[in-house]
Coordinates of C-alpha atoms in Angstrom, one line a residue:
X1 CA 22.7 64.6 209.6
X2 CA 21.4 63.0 212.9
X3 CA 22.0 60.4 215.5
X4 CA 19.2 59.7 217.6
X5 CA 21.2 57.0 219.7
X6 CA 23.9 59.1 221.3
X7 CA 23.6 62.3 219.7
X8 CA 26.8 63.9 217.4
X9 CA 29.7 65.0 218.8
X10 CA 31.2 66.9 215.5
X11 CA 30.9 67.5 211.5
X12 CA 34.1 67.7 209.7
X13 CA 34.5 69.1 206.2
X14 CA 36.9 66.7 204.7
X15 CA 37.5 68.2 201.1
X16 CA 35.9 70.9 199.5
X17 CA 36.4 71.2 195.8
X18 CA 34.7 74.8 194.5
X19 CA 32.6 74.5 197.5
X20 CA 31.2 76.7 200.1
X21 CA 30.0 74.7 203.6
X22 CA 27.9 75.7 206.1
X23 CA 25.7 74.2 209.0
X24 CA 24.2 75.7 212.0
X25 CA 26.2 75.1 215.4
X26 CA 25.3 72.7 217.9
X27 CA 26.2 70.7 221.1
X28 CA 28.1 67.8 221.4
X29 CA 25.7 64.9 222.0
X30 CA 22.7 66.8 219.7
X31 CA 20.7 64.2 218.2
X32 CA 18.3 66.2 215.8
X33 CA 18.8 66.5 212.2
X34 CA 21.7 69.3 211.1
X35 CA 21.8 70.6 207.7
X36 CA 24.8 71.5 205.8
X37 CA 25.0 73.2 203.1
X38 CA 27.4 73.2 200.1
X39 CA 27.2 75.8 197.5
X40 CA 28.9 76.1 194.6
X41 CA 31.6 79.1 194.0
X42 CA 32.5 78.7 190.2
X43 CA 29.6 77.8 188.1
X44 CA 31.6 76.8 185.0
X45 CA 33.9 74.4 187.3
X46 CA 34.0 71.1 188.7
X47 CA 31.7 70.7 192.1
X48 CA 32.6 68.3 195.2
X49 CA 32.1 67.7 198.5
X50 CA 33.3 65.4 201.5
X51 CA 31.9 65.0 204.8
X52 CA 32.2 63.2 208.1
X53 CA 29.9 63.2 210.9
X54 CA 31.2 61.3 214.5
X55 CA 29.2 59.9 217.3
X56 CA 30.0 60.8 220.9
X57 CA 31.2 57.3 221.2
X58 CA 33.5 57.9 218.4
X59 CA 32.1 56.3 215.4
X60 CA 31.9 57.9 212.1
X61 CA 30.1 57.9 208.8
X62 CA 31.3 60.0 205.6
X63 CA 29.1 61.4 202.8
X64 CA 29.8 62.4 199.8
X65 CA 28.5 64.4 196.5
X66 CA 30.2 65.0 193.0
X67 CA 29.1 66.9 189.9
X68 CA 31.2 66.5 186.8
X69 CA 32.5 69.2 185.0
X70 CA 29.8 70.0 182.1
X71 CA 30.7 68.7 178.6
X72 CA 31.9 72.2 177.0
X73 CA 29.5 72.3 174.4
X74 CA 31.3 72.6 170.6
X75 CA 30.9 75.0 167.6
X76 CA 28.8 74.2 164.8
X77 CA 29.9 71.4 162.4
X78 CA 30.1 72.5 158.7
X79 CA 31.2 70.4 155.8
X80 CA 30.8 69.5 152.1
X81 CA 28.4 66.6 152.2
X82 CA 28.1 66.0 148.5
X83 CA 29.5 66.6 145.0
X84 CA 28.1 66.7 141.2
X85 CA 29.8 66.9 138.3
X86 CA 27.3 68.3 136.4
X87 CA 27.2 70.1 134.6
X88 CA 25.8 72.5 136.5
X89 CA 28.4 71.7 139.0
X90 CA 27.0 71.7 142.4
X91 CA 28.1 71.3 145.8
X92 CA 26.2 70.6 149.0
X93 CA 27.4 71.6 152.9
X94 CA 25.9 70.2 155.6
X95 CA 25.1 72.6 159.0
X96 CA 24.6 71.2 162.1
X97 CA 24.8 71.9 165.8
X98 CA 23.1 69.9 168.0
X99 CA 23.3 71.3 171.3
X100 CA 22.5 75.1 171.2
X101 CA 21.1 75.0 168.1
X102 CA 22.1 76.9 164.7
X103 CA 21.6 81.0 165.4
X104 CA 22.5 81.5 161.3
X105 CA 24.4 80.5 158.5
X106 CA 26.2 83.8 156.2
X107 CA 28.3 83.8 153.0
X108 CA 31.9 84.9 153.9
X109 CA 33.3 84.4 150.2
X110 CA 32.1 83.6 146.9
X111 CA 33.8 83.5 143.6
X112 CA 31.4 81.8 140.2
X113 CA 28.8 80.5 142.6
X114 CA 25.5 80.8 143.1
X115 CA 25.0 79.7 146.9
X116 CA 21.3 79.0 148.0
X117 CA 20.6 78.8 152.0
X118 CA 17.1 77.3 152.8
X119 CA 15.1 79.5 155.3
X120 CA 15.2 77.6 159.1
X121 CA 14.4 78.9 162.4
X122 CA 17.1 79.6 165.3
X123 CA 17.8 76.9 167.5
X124 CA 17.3 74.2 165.2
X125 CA 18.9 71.0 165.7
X126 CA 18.4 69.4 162.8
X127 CA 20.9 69.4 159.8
X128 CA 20.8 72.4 156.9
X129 CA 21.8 71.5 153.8
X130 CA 23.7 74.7 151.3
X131 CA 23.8 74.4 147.7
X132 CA 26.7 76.1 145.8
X133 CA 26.1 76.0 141.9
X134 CA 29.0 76.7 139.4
X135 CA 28.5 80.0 137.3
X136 CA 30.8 79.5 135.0
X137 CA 31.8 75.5 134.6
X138 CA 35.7 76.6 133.2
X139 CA 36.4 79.1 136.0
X140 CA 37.8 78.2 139.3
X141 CA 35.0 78.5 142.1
X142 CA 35.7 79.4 145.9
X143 CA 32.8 79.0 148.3
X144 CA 32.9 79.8 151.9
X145 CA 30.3 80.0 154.7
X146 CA 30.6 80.8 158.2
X147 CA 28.0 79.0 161.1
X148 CA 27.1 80.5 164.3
X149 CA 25.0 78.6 167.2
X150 CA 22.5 80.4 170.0
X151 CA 25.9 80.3 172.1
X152 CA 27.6 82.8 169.3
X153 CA 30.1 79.7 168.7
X154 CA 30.9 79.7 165.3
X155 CA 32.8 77.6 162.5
X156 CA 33.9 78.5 158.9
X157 CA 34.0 76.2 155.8
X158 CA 34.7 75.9 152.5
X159 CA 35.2 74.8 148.8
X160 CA 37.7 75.7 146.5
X161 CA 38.0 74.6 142.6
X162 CA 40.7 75.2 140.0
X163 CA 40.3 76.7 137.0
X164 CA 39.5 73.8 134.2
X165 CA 40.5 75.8 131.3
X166 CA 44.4 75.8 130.3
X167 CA 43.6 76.8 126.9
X168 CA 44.5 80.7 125.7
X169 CA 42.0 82.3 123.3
X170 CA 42.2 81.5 119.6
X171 CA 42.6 84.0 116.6
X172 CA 41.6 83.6 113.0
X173 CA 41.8 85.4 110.2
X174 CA 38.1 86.1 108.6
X175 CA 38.6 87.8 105.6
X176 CA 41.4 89.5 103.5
X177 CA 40.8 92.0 101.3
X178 CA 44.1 93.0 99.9
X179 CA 43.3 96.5 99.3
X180 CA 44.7 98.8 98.8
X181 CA 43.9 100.2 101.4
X182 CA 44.1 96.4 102.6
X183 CA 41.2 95.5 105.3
X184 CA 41.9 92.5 107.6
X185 CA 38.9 90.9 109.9
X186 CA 40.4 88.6 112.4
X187 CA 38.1 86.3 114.5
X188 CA 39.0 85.8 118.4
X189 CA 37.4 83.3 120.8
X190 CA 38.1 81.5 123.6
X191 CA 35.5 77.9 124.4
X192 CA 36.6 77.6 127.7
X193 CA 36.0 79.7 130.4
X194 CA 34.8 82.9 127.4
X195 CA 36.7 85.8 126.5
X196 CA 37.7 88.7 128.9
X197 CA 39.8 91.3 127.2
X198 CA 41.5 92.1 123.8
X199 CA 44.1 94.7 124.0
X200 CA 45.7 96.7 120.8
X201 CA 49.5 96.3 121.9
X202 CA 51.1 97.8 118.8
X203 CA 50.0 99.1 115.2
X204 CA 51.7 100.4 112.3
X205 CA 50.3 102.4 109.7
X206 CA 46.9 100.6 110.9
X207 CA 43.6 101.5 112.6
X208 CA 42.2 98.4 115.1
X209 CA 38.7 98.7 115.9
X210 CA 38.3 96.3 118.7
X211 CA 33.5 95.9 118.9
X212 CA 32.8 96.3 122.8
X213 CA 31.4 92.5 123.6
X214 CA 30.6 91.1 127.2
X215 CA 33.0 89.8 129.1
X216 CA 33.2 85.6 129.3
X217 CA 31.5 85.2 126.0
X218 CA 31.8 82.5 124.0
X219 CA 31.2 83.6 120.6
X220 CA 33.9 84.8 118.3
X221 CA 34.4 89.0 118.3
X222 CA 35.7 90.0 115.1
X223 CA 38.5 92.9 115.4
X224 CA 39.0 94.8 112.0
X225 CA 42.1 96.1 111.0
X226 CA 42.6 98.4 108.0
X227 CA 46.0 99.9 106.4
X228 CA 45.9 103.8 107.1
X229 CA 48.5 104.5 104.3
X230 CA 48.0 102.7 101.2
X231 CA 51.4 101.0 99.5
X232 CA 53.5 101.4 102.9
X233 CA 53.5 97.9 104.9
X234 CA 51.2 97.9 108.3
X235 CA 51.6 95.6 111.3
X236 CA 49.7 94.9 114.0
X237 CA 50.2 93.1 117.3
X238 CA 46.8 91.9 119.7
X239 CA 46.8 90.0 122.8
X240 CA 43.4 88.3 124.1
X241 CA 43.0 87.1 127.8
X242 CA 40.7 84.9 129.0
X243 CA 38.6 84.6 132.1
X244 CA 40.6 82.1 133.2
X245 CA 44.0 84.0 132.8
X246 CA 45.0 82.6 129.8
X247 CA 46.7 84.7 127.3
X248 CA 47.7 84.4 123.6
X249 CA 49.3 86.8 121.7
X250 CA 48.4 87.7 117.4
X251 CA 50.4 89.5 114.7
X252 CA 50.0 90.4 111.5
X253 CA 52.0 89.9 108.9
X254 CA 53.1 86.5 110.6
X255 CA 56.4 87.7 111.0
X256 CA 56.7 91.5 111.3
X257 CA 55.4 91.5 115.0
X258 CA 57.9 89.0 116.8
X259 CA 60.0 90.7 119.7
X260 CA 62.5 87.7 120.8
X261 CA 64.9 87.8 123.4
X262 CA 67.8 85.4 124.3
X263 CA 66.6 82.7 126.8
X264 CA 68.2 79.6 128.7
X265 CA 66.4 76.9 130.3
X266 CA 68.1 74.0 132.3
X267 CA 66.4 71.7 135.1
X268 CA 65.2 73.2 138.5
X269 CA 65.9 77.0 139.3
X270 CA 67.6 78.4 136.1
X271 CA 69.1 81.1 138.2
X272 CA 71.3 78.7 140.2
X273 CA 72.7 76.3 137.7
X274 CA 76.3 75.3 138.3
X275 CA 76.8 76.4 134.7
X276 CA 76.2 79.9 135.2
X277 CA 78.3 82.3 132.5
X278 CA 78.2 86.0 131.2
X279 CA 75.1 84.8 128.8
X280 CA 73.5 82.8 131.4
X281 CA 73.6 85.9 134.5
X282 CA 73.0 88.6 131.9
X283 CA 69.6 86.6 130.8
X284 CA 69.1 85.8 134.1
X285 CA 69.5 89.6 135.1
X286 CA 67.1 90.7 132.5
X287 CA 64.2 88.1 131.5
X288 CA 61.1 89.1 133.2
X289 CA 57.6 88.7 132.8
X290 CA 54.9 91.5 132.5
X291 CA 54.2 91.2 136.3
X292 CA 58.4 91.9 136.3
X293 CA 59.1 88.7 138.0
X294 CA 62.9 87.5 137.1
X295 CA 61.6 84.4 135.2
X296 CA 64.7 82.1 136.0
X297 CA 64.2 82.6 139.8
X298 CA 60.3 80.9 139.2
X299 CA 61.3 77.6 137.3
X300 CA 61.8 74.7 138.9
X301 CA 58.9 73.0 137.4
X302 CA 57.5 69.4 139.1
X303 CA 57.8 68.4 135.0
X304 CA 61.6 68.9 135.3
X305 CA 64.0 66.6 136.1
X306 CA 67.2 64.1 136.1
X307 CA 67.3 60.3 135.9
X308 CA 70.4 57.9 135.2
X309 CA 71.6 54.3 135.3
X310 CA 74.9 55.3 135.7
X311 CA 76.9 54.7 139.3
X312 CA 75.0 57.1 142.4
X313 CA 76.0 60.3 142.5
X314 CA 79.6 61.6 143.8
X315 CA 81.7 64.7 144.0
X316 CA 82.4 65.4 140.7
X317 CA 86.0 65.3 139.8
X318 CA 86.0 68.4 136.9
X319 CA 83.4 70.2 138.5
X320 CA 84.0 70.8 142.2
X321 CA 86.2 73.5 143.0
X322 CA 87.9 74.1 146.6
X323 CA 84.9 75.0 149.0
X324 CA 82.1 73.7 146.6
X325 CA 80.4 70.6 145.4
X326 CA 79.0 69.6 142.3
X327 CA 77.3 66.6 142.1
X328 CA 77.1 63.8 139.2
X329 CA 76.8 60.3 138.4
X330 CA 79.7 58.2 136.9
X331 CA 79.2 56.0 133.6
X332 CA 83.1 53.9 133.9
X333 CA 85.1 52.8 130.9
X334 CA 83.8 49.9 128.8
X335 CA 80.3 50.7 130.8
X336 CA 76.6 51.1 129.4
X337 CA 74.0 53.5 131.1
X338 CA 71.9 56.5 130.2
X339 CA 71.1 59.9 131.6
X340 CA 68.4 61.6 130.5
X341 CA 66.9 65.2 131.4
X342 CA 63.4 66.3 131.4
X343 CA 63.6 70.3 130.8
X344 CA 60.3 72.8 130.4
X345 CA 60.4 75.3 128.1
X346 CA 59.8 79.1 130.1
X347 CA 59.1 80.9 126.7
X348 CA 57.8 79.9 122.9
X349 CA 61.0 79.4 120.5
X350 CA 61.1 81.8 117.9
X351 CA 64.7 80.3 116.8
X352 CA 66.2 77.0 116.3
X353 CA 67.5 75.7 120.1
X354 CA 71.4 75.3 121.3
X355 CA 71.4 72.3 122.9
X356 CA 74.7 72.3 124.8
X357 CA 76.2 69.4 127.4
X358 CA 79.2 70.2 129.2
X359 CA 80.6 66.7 130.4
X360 CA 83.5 65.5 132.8
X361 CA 85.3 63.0 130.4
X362 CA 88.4 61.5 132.2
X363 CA 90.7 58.7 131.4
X364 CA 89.7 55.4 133.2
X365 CA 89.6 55.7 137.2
X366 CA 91.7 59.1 137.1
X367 CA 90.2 62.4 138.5
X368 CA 92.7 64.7 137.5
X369 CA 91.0 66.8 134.3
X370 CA 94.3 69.1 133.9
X371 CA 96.1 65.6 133.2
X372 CA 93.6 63.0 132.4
X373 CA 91.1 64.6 130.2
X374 CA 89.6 62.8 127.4
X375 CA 87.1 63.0 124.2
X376 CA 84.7 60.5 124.0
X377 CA 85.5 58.3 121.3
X378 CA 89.2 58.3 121.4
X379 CA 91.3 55.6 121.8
X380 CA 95.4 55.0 122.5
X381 CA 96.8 51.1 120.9
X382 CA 99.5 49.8 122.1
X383 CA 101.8 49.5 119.1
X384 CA 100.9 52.9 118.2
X385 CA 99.7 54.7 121.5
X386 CA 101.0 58.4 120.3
X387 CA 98.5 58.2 117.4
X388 CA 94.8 58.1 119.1
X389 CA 92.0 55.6 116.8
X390 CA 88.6 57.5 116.6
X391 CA 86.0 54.8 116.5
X392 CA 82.4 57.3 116.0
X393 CA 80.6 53.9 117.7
X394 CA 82.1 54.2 120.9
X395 CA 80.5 57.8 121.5
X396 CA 77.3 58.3 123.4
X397 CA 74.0 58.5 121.8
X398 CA 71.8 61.6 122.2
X399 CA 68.1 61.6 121.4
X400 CA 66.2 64.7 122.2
X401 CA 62.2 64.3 121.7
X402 CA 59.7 67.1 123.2
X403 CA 56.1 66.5 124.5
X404 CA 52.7 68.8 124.9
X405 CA 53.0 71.0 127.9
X406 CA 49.8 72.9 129.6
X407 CA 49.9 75.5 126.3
X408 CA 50.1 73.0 123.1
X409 CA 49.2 73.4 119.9
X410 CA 46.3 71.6 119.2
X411 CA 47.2 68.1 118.2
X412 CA 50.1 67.8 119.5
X413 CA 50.5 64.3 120.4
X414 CA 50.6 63.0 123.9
X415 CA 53.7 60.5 123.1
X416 CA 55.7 63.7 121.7
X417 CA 57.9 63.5 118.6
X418 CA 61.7 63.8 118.0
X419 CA 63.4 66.5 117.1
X420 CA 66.2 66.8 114.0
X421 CA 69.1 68.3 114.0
X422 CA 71.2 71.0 111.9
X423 CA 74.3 69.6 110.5
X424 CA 77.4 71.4 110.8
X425 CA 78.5 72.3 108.4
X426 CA 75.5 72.4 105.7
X427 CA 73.0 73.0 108.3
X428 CA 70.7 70.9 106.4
X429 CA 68.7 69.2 109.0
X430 CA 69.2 64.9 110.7
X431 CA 67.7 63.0 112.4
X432 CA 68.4 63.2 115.9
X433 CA 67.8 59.7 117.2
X434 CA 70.5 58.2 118.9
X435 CA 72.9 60.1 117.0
X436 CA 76.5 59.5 117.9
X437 CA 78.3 62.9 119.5
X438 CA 81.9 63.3 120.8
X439 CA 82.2 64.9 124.2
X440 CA 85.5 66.7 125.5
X441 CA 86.3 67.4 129.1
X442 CA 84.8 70.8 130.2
X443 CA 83.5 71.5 126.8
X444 CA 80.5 72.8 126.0
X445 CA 79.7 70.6 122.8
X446 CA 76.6 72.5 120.8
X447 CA 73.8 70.5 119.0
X448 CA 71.9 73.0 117.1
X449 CA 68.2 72.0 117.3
X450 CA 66.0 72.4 114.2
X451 CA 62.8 74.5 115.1
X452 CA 59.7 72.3 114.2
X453 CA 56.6 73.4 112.5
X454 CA 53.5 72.4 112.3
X455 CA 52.9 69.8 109.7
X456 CA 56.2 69.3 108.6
X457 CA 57.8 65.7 109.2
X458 CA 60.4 64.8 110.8
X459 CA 63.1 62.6 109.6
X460 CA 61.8 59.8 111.4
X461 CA 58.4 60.3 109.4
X462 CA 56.6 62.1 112.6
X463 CA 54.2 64.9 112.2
X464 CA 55.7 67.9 114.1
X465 CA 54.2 70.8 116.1
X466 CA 55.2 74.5 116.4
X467 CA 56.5 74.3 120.2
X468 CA 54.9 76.3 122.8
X469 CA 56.1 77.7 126.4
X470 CA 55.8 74.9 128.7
X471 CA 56.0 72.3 126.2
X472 CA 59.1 69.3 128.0
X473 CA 62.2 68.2 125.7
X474 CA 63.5 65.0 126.8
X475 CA 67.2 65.2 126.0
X476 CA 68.7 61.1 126.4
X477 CA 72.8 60.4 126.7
X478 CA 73.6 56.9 126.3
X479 CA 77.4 55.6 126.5
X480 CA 77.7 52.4 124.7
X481 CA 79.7 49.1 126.1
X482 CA 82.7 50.1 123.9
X483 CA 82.8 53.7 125.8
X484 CA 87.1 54.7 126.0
X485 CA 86.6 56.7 129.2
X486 CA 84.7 57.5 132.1
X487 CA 81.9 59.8 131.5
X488 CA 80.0 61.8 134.2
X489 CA 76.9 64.0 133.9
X490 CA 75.1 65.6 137.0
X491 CA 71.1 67.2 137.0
X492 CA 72.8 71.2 135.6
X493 CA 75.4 69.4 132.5
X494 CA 72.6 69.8 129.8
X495 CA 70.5 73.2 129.2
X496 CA 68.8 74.9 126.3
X497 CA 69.8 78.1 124.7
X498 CA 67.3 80.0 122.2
X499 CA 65.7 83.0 121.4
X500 CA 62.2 83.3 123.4
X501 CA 59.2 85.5 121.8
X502 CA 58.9 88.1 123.8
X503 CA 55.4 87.8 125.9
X504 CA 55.2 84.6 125.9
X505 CA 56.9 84.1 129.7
X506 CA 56.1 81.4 131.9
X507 CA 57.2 80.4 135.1
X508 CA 55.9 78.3 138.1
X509 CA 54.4 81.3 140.0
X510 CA 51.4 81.1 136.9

């Protein structure tokens, strides 16, 4: 600073923002140049500095210097870039940092992929591009990589796949040579993502003689099984997994090997239907899976659910006891609507299936069950209203059809196919197609449901499939305009009851 006219008086140090100030004293009036100095204390933070300089005769001038706060420079950017479906299936990330610079590039994680880094010097700038290429195109694939820049920033990213194959291994039988001693060759294979194990689980008056094979293959291993005792019956029971996880599970004969259990299924969490009784807590209390999970707690499945045209749902008058609620939806006297529930099976049927609905069935506008309660179908005239008319027309209509679930047979169709009934008695089996059925108030009214088989017909002419766990039955109630009372159903009034094959668990944790 200098004033060459009348010399200056004083410097003042108006602000000082991480700033050290300094000049060499002088004399009022002093008209030679005077430094000042400003140095900055934090390096990493902002920089500023004010000054005013005044005359003797009391004039001043104010300077003034800024330096922004640096841009704090970011870590490396790391994404996928690009996708092919292959096969092989490939996927490209894309590395770049361009203001340090990339230090290196590392694998942190990687499951059925071949990842392939292209050599680069540190400090680039320009982009990197990383291939990750699919082993195995049926197995789920899990890719990450971690970037670092010359500043030791670093970022993480990644790719992660599903497994493609839903399909458990298959066995067939080769040959049969009835013996004695008889001698069985049974083919396993698995197309998808290639066999992993087979496992011996139980055999009677048999040797198994599983060949050693490597694991993921694809071509069928043939497991030989040979009666030990001649004339005395021999069972066995296999179970091949796949790479994937899939399991399937093999005996021989057909029928000696089954282990069933009972089982109930209903919509959402089994374990906390409002239908609970001694069968439903003692199944719930006992069916677990082999990694011991309590199946009922794991099976609210996103394929489950309940739909109706009926009147929104209210506090049910039958089912609500003092402190509790239970929710369902009202179809009024005289009134059409359906209700229909959408429930996944948790194990394969190895019996025919209990269909039971438990319904509130009250007289028209009461909601007193221990004075109003009805049976669908019933009605009072009035020159005879001691002697009830049952008219079978005015009863709802159930229709129960089932569609393929992840574990299908093969060929089951998409569209599904109905289900027949057993008649009771005869037990011969109906069709089940809006098939009239009287409902009585708290009652649990049981429609026994034929177990299908593959390449049988139904009685509507339908080709039928053996069912599978996770296969969905479609269970439809439909009141008719004629309905004589007021019908309620809420999502817990309809569940299944069967014998599950043992093994064959599945729940929503899979």
């Amino acid at each position: 600073m200098q004033e060459r006219t009348v010399g200056i008086k004083s410097i003042t140090v108006v602000e000082a923002i991480n700033a050290s100030v300094s000049y060499q004293p002088f004399p009022p009036g002093y008209i030679y140049a005077i430094s000042v100095i400003a140095t900055k204390v934090d390096q990493s933070g902002p920089f500023s500095v004010t000054i005013r300089a005044t005359d003797t005769k009391n004039r001043t001038t104010t300077c003034f210097y800024e330096q922004e706060e640096p841009e704090e420079e970011g870590p490396p950017t790391c994404g996928v870039t690009s996708i092919n479906a292959g096969p092989p299936f490939q996927v490209e990330f894309t590395v770049d940092d361009d203001d340090d610079g990339l230090a290196s590039i590392s694998v942190v994680n990687s499951v059925n992929a071949n990842v392939t880094i292209p050599p680069f010097f540190q400090g680039i700038t320009d982009p990197v591009t990383v291939k990750a290429t699919k082993q195995n195109e049926a197995l789920a694939m899990l890719v990450e990589l971690e970037a670092v820049d010359m500043g030791g920033r670093s970022t993480v990213c990644r790719y992660e796949q599903e497994s493609t194959d839903k399909e458990p291994p298959v066995f067939e039988i080769i040959s049969q040579i009835p013996g004695p001693p008889a001698l069985l060759e049974v083919g396993v294979r698995d197309s998808g993502s290639g066999l992993k194990s087979i496992t011996n689980v139980r055999a009677t008056n048999a040797t198994v003689s599983i060949p050693a094979f490597t694991q993921g293959t694809k071509d069928v291993v043939i497991v030989e099984v040979s009666q030990t005792i001649p004339n005395l019956n021999f069972s066995v029971l296999m179970e091949a997994r796949d790479m994937s996880g899939n399991s399937t599970a093999y005996g021989y004969p057909a029928q000696s090997f089954l282990e069933a259990r009972p089982e109930f299924d209903a919509v959402g969490k089994d374990s906390i239907n409002f239908f609970k009784d001694y069968y439903k807590d003692m199944v719930i209390a006992k069916a677990r899976d082999r990694s011991g999970r309590l199946i009922n707690d794991f099976s609210d499945f996103a394929s489950e659910g309940f739909t109706n045209t009926a009147a929104g749902l209210t506090s049910d008058p039958c089912f609500s006891p003092p402190g509790s609620t239970y929710l369902s939806s009202l179809a009024a006297t005289y009134t059409e609507a359906y209700f229909e529930w959408l429930i996944t099976l948790q194990m394969k049927p190895a019996s025919d299936i209990n269909l039971q609905i438990v319904g509130c069935v009250l007289s028209a506008g009461e909601t007193d069950v221990w004075k109003q309660a009805r049976q669908t179908g019933l009605y009072s005239t009035a020159w005879a209203p001691q002697a009830p008319v049952f008219a079978p027309q005015a009863n709802p209509r159930v229709t129960v059809r089932v569609f393929p679930g992840p574990f299908a047979k093969t060929g089951f169709p998409e569209g599904g196919f109905y289900l027949d009934a057993r008649k009771s008695p005869g037990l011969e089996s109906s069709s089940l197609v809006a098939s009239y059925q009287s409902i009585q108030s708290l009652m649990d009214g049981t429609i026994l449901l034929a177990l299908p088989r593959t390449g049988n017909s139904n009685a509507q002419g339908e080709t039928m499939y053996e069912l599978s766990r996770g296969d969905i039955v479609e269970i439809r109630v439909e009141t008719p305009f004629n309905n004589t009372a007021d019908v309620r159903f809420g999502r817990d009034n309809v569940f299944l009851k069967y014998l599950g094959l043992v093994g064959t668990e599945y729940t929503t944790a899979d």
